[in-house]
mmCIF file of C-alpha atoms and ligand atoms in Angstrom:
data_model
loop_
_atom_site.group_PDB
_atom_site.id
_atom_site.type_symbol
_atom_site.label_atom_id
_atom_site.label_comp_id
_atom_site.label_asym_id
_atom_site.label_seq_id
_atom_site.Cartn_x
_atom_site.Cartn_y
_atom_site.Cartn_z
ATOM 1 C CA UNK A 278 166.425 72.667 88.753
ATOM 2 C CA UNK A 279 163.978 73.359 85.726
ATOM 3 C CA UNK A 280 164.482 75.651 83.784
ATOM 4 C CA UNK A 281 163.230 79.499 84.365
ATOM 5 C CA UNK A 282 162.858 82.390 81.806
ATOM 6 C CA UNK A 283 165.940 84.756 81.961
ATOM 7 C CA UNK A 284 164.502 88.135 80.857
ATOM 8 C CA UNK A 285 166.105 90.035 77.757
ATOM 9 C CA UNK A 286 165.015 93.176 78.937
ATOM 10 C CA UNK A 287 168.007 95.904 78.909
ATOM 11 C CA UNK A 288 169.770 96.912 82.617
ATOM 12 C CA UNK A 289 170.884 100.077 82.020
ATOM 13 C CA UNK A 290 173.229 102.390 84.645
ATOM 14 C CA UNK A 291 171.109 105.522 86.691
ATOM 15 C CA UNK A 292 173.679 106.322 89.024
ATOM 16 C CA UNK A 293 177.268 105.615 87.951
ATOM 17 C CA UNK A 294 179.081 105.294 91.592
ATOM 18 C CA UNK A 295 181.175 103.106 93.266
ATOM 19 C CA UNK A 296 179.711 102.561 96.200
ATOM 20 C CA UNK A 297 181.493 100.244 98.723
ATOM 21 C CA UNK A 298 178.219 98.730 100.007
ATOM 22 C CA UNK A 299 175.351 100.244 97.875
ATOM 23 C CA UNK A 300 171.966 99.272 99.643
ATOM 24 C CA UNK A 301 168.448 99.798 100.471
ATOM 25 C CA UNK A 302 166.526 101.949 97.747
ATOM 26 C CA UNK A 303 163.338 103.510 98.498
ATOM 27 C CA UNK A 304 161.420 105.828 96.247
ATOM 28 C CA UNK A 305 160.984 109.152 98.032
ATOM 29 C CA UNK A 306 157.625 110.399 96.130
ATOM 30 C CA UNK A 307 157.583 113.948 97.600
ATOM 31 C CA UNK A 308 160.688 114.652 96.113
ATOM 32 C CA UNK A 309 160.867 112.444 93.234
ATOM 33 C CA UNK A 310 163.980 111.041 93.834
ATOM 34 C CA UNK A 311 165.365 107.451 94.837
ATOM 35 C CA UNK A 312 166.926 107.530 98.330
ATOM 36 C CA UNK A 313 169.980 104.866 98.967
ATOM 37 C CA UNK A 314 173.033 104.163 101.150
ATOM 38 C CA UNK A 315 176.505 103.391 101.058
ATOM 39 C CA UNK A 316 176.711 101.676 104.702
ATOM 40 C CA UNK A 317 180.524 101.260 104.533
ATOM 41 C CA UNK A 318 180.952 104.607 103.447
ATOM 42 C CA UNK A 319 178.744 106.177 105.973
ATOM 43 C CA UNK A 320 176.834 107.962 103.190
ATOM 44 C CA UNK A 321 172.999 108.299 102.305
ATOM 45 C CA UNK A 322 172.622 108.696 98.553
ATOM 46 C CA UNK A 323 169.898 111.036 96.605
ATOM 47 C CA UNK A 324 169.657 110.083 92.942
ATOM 48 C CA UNK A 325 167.065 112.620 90.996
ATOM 49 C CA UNK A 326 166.028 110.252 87.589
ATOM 50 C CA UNK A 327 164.998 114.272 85.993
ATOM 51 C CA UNK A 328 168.349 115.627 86.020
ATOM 52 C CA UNK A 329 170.564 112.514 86.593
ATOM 53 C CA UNK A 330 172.313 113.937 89.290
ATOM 54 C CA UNK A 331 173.127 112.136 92.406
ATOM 55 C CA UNK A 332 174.130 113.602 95.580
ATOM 56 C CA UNK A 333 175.156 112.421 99.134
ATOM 57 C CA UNK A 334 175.664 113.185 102.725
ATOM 58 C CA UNK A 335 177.803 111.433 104.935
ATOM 59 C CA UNK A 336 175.741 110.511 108.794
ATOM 60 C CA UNK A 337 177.857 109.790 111.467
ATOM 61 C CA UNK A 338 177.132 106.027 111.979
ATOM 62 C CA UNK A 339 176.722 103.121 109.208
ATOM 63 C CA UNK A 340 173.423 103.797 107.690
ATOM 64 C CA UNK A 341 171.453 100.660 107.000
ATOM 65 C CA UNK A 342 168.272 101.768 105.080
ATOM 66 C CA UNK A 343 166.877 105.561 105.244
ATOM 67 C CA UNK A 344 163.166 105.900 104.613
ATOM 68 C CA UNK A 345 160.939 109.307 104.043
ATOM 69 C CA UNK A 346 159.201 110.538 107.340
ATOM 70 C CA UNK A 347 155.854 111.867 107.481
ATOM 71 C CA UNK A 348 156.845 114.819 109.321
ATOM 72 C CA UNK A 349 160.065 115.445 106.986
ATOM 73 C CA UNK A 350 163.198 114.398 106.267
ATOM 74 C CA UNK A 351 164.212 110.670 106.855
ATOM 75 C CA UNK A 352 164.721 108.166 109.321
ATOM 76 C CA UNK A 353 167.323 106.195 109.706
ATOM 77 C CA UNK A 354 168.523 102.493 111.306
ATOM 78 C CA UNK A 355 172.134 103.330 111.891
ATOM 79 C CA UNK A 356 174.799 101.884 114.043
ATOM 80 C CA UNK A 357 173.153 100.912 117.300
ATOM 81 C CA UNK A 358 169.944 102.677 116.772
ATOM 82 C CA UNK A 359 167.649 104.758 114.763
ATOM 83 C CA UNK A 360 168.111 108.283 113.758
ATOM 84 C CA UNK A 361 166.388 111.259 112.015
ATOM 85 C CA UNK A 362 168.259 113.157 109.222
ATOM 86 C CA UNK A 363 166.634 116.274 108.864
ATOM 87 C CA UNK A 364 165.832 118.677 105.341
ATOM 88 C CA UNK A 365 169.149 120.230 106.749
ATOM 89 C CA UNK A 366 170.959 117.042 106.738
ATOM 90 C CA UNK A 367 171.680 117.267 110.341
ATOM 91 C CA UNK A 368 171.800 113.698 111.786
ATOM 92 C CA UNK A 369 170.172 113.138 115.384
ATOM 93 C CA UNK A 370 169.825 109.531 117.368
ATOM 94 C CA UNK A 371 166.662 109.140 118.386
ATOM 95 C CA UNK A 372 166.793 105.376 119.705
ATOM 96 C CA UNK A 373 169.020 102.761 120.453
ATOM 97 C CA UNK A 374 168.976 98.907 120.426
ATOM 98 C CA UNK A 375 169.755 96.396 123.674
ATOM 99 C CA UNK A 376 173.966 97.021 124.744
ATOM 100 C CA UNK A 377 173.973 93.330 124.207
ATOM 101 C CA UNK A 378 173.448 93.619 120.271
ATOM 102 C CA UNK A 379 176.375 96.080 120.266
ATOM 103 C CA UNK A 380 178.581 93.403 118.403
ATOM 104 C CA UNK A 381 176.032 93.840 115.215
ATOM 105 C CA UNK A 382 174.923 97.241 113.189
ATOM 106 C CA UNK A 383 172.137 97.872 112.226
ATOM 107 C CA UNK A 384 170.912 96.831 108.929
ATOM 108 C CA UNK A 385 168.371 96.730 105.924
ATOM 109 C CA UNK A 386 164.588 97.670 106.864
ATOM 110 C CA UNK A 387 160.702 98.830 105.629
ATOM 111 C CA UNK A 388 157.782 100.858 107.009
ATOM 112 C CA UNK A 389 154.670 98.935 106.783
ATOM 113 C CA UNK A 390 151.404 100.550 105.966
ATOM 114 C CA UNK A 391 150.233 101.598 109.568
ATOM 115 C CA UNK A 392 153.530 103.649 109.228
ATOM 116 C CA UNK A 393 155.995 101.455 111.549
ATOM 117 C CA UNK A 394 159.405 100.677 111.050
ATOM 118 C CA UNK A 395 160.990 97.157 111.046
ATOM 119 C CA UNK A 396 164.687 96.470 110.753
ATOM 120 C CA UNK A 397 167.297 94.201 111.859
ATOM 121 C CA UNK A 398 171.146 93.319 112.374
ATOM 122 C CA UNK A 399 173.904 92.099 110.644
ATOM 123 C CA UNK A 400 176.381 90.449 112.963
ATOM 124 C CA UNK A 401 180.018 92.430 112.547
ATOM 125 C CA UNK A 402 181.805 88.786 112.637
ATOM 126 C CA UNK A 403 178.902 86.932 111.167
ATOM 127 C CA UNK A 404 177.777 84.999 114.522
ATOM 128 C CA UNK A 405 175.066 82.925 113.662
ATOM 129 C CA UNK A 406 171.575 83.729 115.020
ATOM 130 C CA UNK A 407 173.243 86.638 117.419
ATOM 131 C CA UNK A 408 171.146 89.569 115.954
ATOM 132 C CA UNK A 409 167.337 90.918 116.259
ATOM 133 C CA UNK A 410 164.943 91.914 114.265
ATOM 134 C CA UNK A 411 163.401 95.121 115.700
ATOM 135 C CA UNK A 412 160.594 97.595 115.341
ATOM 136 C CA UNK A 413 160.541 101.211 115.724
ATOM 137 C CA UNK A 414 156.745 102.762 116.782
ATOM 138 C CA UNK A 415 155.668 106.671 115.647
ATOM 139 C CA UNK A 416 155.935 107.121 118.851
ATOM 140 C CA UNK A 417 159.843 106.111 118.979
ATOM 141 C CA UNK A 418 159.425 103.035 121.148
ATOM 142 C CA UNK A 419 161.753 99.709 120.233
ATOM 143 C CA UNK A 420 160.199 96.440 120.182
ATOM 144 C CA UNK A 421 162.568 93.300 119.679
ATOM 145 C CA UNK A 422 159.718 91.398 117.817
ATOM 146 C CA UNK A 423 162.653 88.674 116.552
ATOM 147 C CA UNK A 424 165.483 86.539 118.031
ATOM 148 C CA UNK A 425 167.967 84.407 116.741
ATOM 149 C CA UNK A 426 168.557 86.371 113.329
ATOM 150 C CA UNK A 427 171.788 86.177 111.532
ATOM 151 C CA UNK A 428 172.139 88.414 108.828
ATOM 152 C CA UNK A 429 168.563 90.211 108.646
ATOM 153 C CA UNK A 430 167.926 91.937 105.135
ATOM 154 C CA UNK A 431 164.859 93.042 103.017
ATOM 155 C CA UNK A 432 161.650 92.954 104.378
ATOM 156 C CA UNK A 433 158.304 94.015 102.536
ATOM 157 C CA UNK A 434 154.648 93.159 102.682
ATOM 158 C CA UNK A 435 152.155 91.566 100.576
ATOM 159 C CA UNK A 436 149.571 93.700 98.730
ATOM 160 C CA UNK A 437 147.077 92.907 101.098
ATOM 161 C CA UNK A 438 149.365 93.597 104.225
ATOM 162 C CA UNK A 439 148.530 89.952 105.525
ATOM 163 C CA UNK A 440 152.079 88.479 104.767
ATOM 164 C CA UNK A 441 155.424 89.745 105.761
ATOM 165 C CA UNK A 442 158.392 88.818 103.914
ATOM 166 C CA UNK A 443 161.550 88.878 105.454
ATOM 167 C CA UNK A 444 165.535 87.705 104.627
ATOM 168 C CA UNK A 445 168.223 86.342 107.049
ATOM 169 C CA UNK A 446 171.089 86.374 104.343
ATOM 170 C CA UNK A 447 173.163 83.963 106.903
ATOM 171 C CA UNK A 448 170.093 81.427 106.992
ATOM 172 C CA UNK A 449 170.200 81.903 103.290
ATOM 173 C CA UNK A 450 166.296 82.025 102.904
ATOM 174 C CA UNK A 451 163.309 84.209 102.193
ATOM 175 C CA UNK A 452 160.555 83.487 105.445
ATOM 176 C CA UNK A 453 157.324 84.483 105.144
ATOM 177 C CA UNK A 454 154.564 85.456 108.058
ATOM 178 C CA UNK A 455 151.215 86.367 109.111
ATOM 179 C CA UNK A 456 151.167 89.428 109.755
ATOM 180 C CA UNK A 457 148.721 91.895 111.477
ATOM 181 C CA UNK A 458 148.416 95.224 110.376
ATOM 182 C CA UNK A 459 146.370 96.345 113.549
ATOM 183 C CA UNK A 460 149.039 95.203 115.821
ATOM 184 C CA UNK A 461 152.053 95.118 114.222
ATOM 185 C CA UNK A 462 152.642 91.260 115.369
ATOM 186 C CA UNK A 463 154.115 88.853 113.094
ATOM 187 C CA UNK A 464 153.432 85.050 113.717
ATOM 188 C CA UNK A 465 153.636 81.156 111.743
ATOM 189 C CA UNK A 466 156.772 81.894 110.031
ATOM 190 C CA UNK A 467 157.708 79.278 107.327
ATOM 191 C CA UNK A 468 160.384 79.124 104.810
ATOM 192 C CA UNK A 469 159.100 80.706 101.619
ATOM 193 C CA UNK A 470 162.316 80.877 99.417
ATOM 194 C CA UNK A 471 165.618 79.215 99.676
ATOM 195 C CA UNK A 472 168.448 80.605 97.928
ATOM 196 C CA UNK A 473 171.928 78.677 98.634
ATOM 197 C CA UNK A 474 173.971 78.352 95.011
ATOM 198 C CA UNK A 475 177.642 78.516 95.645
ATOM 199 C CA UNK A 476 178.447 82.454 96.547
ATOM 200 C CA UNK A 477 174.597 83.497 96.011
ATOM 201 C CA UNK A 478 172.497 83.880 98.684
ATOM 202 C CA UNK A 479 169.002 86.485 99.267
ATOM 203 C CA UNK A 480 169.626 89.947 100.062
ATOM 204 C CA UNK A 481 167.256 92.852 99.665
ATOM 205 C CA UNK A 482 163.832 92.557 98.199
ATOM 206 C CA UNK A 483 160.802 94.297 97.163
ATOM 207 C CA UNK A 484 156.977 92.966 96.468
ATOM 208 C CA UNK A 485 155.089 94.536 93.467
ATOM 209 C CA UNK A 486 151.900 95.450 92.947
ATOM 210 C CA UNK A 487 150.585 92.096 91.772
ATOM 211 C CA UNK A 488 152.444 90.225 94.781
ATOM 212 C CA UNK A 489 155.173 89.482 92.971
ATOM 213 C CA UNK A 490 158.564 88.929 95.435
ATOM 214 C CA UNK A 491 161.662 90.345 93.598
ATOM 215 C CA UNK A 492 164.857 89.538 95.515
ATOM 216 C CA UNK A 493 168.264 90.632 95.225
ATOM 217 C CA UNK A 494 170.796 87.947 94.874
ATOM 218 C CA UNK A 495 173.811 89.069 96.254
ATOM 219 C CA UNK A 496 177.371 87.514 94.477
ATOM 220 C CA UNK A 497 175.027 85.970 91.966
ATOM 221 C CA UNK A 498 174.495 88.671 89.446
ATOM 222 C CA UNK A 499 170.692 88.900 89.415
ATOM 223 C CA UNK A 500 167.311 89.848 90.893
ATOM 224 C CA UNK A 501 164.506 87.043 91.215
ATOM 225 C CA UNK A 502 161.070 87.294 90.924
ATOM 226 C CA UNK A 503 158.888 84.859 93.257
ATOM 227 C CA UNK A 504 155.218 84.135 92.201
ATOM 228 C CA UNK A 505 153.332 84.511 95.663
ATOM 229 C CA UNK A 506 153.184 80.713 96.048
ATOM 230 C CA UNK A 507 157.060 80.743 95.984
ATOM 231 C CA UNK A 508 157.363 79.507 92.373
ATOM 232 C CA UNK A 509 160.344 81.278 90.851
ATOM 233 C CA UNK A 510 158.626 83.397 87.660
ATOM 234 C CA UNK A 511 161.346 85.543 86.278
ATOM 235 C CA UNK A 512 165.336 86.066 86.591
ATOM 236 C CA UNK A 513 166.953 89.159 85.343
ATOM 237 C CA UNK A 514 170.736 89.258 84.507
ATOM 238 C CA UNK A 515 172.914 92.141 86.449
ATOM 239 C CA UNK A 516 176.481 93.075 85.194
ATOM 240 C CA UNK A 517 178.036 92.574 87.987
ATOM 241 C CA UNK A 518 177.669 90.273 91.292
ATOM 242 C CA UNK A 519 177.315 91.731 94.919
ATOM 243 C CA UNK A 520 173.373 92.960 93.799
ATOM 244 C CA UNK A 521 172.081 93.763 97.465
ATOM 245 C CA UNK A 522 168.563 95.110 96.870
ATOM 246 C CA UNK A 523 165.764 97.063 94.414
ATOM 247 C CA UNK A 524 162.482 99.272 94.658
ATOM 248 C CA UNK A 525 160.522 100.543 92.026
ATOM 249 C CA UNK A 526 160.299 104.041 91.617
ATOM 250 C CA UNK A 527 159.911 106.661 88.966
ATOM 251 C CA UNK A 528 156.566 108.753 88.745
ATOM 252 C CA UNK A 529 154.640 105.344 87.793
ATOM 253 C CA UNK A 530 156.286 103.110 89.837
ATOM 254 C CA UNK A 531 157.334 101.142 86.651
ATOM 255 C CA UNK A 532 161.015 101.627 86.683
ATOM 256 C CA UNK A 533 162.951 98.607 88.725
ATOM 257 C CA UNK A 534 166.095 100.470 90.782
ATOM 258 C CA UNK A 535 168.983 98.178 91.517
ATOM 259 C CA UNK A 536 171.672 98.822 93.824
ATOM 260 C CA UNK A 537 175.278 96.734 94.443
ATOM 261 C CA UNK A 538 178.355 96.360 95.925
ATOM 262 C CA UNK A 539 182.541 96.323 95.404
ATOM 263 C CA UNK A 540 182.941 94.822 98.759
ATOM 264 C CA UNK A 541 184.434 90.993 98.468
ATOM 265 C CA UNK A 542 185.273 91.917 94.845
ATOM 266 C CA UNK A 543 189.658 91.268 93.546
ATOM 267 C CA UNK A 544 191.227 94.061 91.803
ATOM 268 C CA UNK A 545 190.608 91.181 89.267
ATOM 269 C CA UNK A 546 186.953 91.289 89.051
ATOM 270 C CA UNK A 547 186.386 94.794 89.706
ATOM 271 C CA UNK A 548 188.891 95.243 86.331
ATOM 272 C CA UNK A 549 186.026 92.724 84.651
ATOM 273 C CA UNK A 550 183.215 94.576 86.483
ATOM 274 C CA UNK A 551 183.400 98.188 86.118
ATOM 275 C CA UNK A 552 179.970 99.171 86.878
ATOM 276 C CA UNK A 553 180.156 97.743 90.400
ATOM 277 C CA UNK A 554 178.894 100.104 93.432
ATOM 278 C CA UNK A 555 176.567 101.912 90.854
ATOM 279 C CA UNK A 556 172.676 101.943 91.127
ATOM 280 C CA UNK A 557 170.717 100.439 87.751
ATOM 281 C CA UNK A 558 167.396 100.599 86.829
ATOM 282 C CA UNK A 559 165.151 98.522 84.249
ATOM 283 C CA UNK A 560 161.259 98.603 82.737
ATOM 284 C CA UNK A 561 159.951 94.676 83.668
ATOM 285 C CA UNK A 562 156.647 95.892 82.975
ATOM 286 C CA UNK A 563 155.178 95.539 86.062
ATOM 287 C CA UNK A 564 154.753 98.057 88.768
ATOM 288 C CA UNK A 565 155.756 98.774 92.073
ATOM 289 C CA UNK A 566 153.575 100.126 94.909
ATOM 290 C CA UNK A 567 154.043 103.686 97.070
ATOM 291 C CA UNK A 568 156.724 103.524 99.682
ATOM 292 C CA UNK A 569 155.202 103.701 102.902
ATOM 293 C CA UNK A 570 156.809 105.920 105.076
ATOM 294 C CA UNK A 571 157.140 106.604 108.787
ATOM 295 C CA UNK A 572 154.389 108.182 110.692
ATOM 296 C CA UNK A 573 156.909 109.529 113.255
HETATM 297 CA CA1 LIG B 733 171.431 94.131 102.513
#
């Protein structure tokens, strides 16, 4: 493999926790504040940049992402379905996936532009090509727009909304497809990154404003950046392993958040990683674009 240019740019720590399974920021504008989960500890995390302070509330199923509504508050994929939390933090199903897909939760997702939300499954015993990737409408109807998905992850959109971007963990590789913005249909998928290195493999991801692909590499300490013709451009260096996704945020959009994981970590490694579970954030100098949120 050539070599690539490992940025020197300092990762510092926003929110010091110890989350079990820290996942799935998204930059809640209205509120200035960076929205995250814990999915094995049933929590969705608010982290306010201003004061430093971050703040949770526990849902009743495994929360897999939790995105800003239109209306207010947040939706949810969580355990079987999709759910609202409301400004009171009261928790209410509002759909649920096919009984046959009960063996997987619910798992890391995105709004496109036209307000739509996509996500997918991750297989509770890690059956190959079990799970679904699914999208919720405004007007709460499920569509099962993908089959045959292992571990499905971060998802985001080119820019120009033409191109989709989408992880299966298990397959260990970063698809891209058409997409249409009109319809909501996604179509020629093709392999756009691979990531397979020992432990590492893609996780979460995020595209910037200049089409730039940033992906989380979960157990290999670091978040990629992908040119848009797949060429990798930039690596940064994270202190610690399980990295499972970012989102820019901050009242510019310039600042990177980063959020990870203890889970699969020894006693040993945790001792050599303390900062494990918390959410970091770094200046790369490029920005981010506005989280699009759900228009039901
Ligand atoms: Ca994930």
């Amino acid at each position: 493999m050539k070599a690539h240019p490992v940025d020197t740019i300092s990762v510092e720590v926003a929110a010091a926790e110890a989350a079990q399974l820290g996942e799935a920021p998204v930059w809640d504008h209205a509120a200035s504040r960076l929205v995250w989960v814990d999915i094995a500890g049933r929590l969705v995390h608010f982290y306010d940049p201003l004061s430093r302070a971050d703040t949770c509330v526990a849902v009743p199923e495994t929360p897999g992402v939790a995105i800003p509504r239109q209306a207010g508050g947040l939706v949810l994929a969580a355990g079987h379905g999709f759910g609202f939390l409301d400004q009171d933090q009261r928790f209410e199903e509002v759909a649920q996936i096919p009984q046959r897909q009960v063996l997987a939760r619910m798992n890391d997702g995105n709004c496109d532009s036209a307000g739509r939300f996509w996500a997918g499954t991750a297989g509770l015993n890690e059956e190959p090509q079990a799970g679904a990737l699914y999208r919720l409408d405004p007007d709460l109807t499920v569509t099962r727009v993908l089959d045959h998905v292992g571990e499905s992850n971060g998802i985001d959109w080119s820019p120009d909304d033409r191109i989709m971007y989408y992880v299966d963990s298990l397959e260990r590789r970063v698809d891209a497809f058409d997409f249409d913005l009109s319809t909501g249909v996604i179509s020629n998928r093709r392999p756009f990154v691979v990531i397979d290195e020992g432990e590492a493999v893609p996780d979460g991801l995020t595209v910037d404003a200049d089409g730039g692909v940033w992906v989380a590499v979960w157990g290999g300490s670091q978040l990629r950046r992908f040119a848009p013709d797949g060429s990798l451009d930039r690596v940064i260096r994270l202190p610690t392993r399980q990295i499972t996704s970012c989102a820019f945020g901050g009242p510019d959009l310039e600042d990177l958040y980063v959020t990870s994981a203890r889970e699969g970590l020894s006693p040993e490694v945790l001792l050599q990683e303390p900062d494990a579970g918390s959410v970091f954030v770094c200046k790369p100098g490029v920005r981010g674009r506005p989280q699009r949120t759900f228009a039901g």
